[in-house]
Tab-separated table of C-alpha atoms in Angstrom:
chain	number	residue	atom	x	y	z
V	71	LEU	CA	110.333	116.092	93.200
V	72	TYR	CA	112.013	112.699	92.802
V	73	THR	CA	113.158	112.904	88.962
V	74	GLU	CA	114.017	116.475	88.049
V	75	LEU	CA	114.814	118.245	91.385
V	76	LYS	CA	116.585	115.252	93.164
V	77	ALA	CA	114.676	116.235	96.338
V	78	VAL	CA	115.532	112.715	97.613
V	79	PRO	CA	118.971	110.554	97.348
V	80	ASP	CA	118.887	107.828	94.618
V	81	THR	CA	118.896	104.959	97.598
V	82	ILE	CA	115.191	105.828	98.134
V	83	MET	CA	114.430	105.070	94.754
V	84	SER	CA	115.015	101.302	95.131
V	85	ALA	CA	113.924	101.012	98.665
V	86	PHE	CA	112.136	97.951	99.545
V	87	SER	CA	110.770	99.061	103.249
V	88	TRP	CA	110.060	101.840	105.252
V	89	ASP	CA	112.975	101.679	107.368
V	90	GLU	CA	115.014	102.142	103.789
V	91	VAL	CA	112.657	105.402	102.730
V	92	TYR	CA	112.647	106.902	106.415
V	93	ALA	CA	116.645	106.579	106.903
V	94	PRO	CA	118.164	109.302	104.895
V	95	PHE	CA	115.612	111.603	106.231
V	96	LEU	CA	116.508	110.319	109.916
V	97	GLN	CA	120.190	110.729	109.127
V	98	GLY	CA	119.871	114.226	107.622
V	99	ARG	CA	120.762	113.154	104.195
V	100	ALA	CA	117.435	113.744	102.611
V	101	ALA	CA	115.146	117.083	103.092
V	102	MET	CA	111.968	114.893	102.497
V	103	PHE	CA	110.008	111.667	102.038
V	104	ILE	CA	106.652	110.685	101.136
V	105	SER	CA	105.037	108.655	103.836
V	106	GLY	CA	101.449	109.127	105.410
V	107	ASP	CA	100.377	109.783	109.418
V	108	TRP	CA	102.254	106.168	110.296
V	109	ALA	CA	105.609	107.957	109.947
V	110	ARG	CA	105.275	110.176	112.562
V	111	PHE	CA	105.975	108.114	115.495
V	112	THR	CA	109.100	106.629	113.607
V	113	VAL	CA	110.533	110.187	113.278
V	114	GLU	CA	109.671	111.158	116.504
V	115	GLN	CA	111.170	108.222	118.226
V	116	ASN	CA	114.183	107.787	116.152
V	117	ALA	CA	115.253	111.547	115.582
V	118	PRO	CA	113.470	113.611	118.474
V	119	HIS	CA	115.897	116.249	117.444
V	120	ILE	CA	114.901	117.071	113.753
V	121	ASN	CA	112.893	119.984	113.554
V	122	TRP	CA	110.227	118.805	111.039
V	123	GLY	CA	106.848	119.090	109.381
V	124	VAL	CA	104.252	117.827	106.859
V	125	ALA	CA	103.097	119.051	103.668
V	126	PRO	CA	100.259	118.524	101.025
V	127	LEU	CA	101.411	115.986	98.323
V	128	PRO	CA	101.762	117.962	94.895
V	129	ALA	CA	98.615	118.604	92.703
V	130	GLY	CA	98.898	118.499	89.063
V	131	LYS	CA	95.692	118.583	87.331
V	132	ARG	CA	93.809	116.881	89.868
V	133	ARG	CA	94.675	116.358	93.611
V	134	ALA	CA	94.611	112.681	95.149
V	135	THR	CA	95.763	110.648	97.367
V	136	VAL	CA	95.098	107.063	98.490
V	137	ALA	CA	92.025	106.566	100.952
V	138	GLY	CA	93.202	104.076	103.189
V	139	GLY	CA	95.541	101.239	102.688
V	140	TYR	CA	94.781	98.177	104.769
V	141	ASN	CA	91.329	96.314	104.152
V	142	LEU	CA	89.394	93.788	106.521
V	143	ALA	CA	87.667	91.171	105.367
V	144	ILE	CA	85.321	88.299	106.257
V	145	GLY	CA	86.290	85.008	105.236
V	146	ALA	CA	83.515	83.084	103.109
V	147	ASN	CA	84.000	80.097	105.223
V	148	SER	CA	83.852	81.981	108.404
V	149	ARG	CA	81.841	80.464	111.190
V	150	ASN	CA	81.549	83.772	113.282
V	151	ARG	CA	80.473	86.131	110.624
V	152	GLU	CA	77.943	88.163	112.882
V	153	ALA	CA	81.022	88.604	115.442
V	154	ALA	CA	83.326	89.173	112.798
V	155	TRP	CA	81.397	91.991	111.520
V	156	LYS	CA	80.587	93.484	114.769
V	157	LEU	CA	84.520	93.981	115.265
V	158	ILE	CA	84.965	95.135	111.782
V	159	GLU	CA	82.083	97.873	112.630
V	160	PHE	CA	83.878	98.477	115.695
V	161	LEU	CA	87.316	99.011	114.369
V	162	THR	CA	86.023	101.420	111.918
V	163	GLY	CA	83.232	103.323	113.585
V	164	PRO	CA	83.353	106.488	115.742
V	165	GLN	CA	84.074	104.203	118.890
V	166	GLY	CA	87.505	102.802	117.396
V	167	GLU	CA	88.471	106.370	116.962
V	168	GLY	CA	90.119	107.038	120.216
V	169	MET	CA	92.140	103.883	119.688
V	170	LEU	CA	93.500	104.603	116.186
V	171	LEU	CA	94.404	108.327	117.308
V	172	GLU	CA	96.178	107.061	120.423
V	173	TYR	CA	98.788	105.333	118.313
V	174	GLY	CA	98.810	108.383	115.994
V	175	ARG	CA	96.537	107.150	113.014
V	176	ILE	CA	93.370	108.710	111.628
V	177	PRO	CA	90.479	106.901	110.677
V	178	ALA	CA	89.799	106.292	106.818
V	179	ARG	CA	86.275	108.028	107.188
V	180	LYS	CA	84.764	110.964	106.074
V	181	ASP	CA	83.429	111.961	109.309
V	182	ILE	CA	87.153	112.437	110.333
V	183	LEU	CA	87.041	115.814	108.326
V	184	THR	CA	85.153	117.357	111.342
V	185	SER	CA	86.184	114.714	114.077
V	186	GLU	CA	86.717	116.824	117.378
V	187	ALA	CA	89.057	114.421	118.352
V	188	ALA	CA	91.361	114.354	115.327
V	189	LEU	CA	91.545	117.917	115.217
V	190	GLN	CA	92.429	118.632	118.648
V	191	ASP	CA	96.332	117.393	117.029
V	192	PRO	CA	97.600	119.948	114.542
V	193	PHE	CA	99.807	117.053	113.020
V	194	PHE	CA	96.540	115.481	111.469
V	195	ALA	CA	95.197	118.892	110.108
V	196	LEU	CA	97.014	118.379	106.800
V	197	PHE	CA	96.111	114.473	106.557
V	198	ILE	CA	92.975	115.241	107.298
V	199	GLU	CA	92.756	118.112	104.395
V	200	GLN	CA	94.223	115.573	102.064
V	201	ALA	CA	91.588	113.082	102.951
V	202	GLU	CA	88.996	114.966	101.198
V	203	TYR	CA	91.004	114.138	98.031
V	204	GLY	CA	91.005	110.446	98.875
V	205	VAL	CA	90.634	108.115	96.253
V	206	PRO	CA	90.220	104.327	96.623
V	207	GLN	CA	92.657	102.014	95.634
V	208	PRO	CA	90.851	99.741	92.655
V	209	THR	CA	89.066	96.561	93.465
V	210	HIS	CA	90.038	93.692	90.720
V	211	PRO	CA	90.504	90.060	91.038
V	212	ALA	CA	94.165	90.660	89.628
V	213	TRP	CA	95.084	94.105	91.481
V	214	LEU	CA	98.119	92.830	93.275
V	215	ARG	CA	99.486	92.062	89.783
V	216	LEU	CA	98.542	95.191	88.279
V	217	ASN	CA	99.721	96.862	91.046
V	218	ASN	CA	103.346	95.566	90.789
V	219	ILE	CA	103.191	96.367	87.203
V	220	ILE	CA	102.392	100.168	87.988
V	221	GLY	CA	105.139	100.059	90.932
V	222	ASP	CA	107.766	98.581	88.465
V	223	ALA	CA	106.883	101.464	86.036
V	224	PHE	CA	107.135	103.988	88.563
V	225	ASP	CA	110.673	102.714	89.821
V	226	ALA	CA	111.794	102.514	86.067
V	227	VAL	CA	111.048	106.433	85.668
V	228	ILE	CA	112.256	107.302	89.340
V	229	GLN	CA	115.647	105.133	88.448
V	230	GLY	CA	116.383	106.806	85.132
V	231	LEU	CA	115.895	103.368	83.354
V	232	LYS	CA	112.735	104.543	81.216
V	233	THR	CA	111.130	107.612	80.545
V	234	PRO	CA	107.586	107.842	81.709
V	235	LYS	CA	106.270	107.583	78.258
V	236	GLN	CA	108.070	104.287	77.727
V	237	ALA	CA	107.140	103.122	81.287
V	238	LEU	CA	103.572	104.037	80.957
V	239	ASP	CA	103.380	102.482	77.138
V	240	ASP	CA	104.966	99.410	78.840
V	241	ALA	CA	102.709	99.398	81.763
V	242	VAL	CA	99.552	99.355	79.550
V	243	ARG	CA	100.762	96.622	77.590
V	244	GLU	CA	101.970	94.517	80.461
V	245	GLY	CA	98.516	95.262	82.278
V	246	GLN	CA	96.147	94.805	79.587
V	247	ALA	CA	97.771	91.071	78.958
V	248	VAL	CA	96.964	90.250	82.455
V	249	VAL	CA	93.409	91.571	82.377
V	250	ASP	CA	93.118	89.634	79.248
V	251	SER	CA	94.000	86.406	80.609
V	252	MET	CA	91.302	86.713	83.103
């Protein structure tokens, strides 16, 4: 979609913020953008005249989407671990679902697939369907560094600076060096 069909303008390829990703679509210069349920209110508030919808991510050999994107943690030196854990349980549990739905988000829990509250809004149907194919983000002490290497490889292909094979080979070499240094 990006490299062969040029479905989005080149400016999106080098975007550093969500605003830069959304702008071409909101201004009618792009037919699409890839995002999550959080983009809904940006589109509705900034371009209420646009007749738009959502579609599933393309699937190759295996369907996948990132499961969740934010993390909640309790610091090792926390003085209020029990209270912090109760807050996390509330925010991620069924009782916190209504709060998320109020501002246009769906929880990253499997029971959302059958949640009556989420299924009442047709917008969420596609995201709920995609959730079935959620793959957790890797956990590794060097994940941020590895993620940047992967992102740089993706950007290099999208911008036409490297072939997919070149970018992948470089990312593997760089990533292996990071892992080996630990």
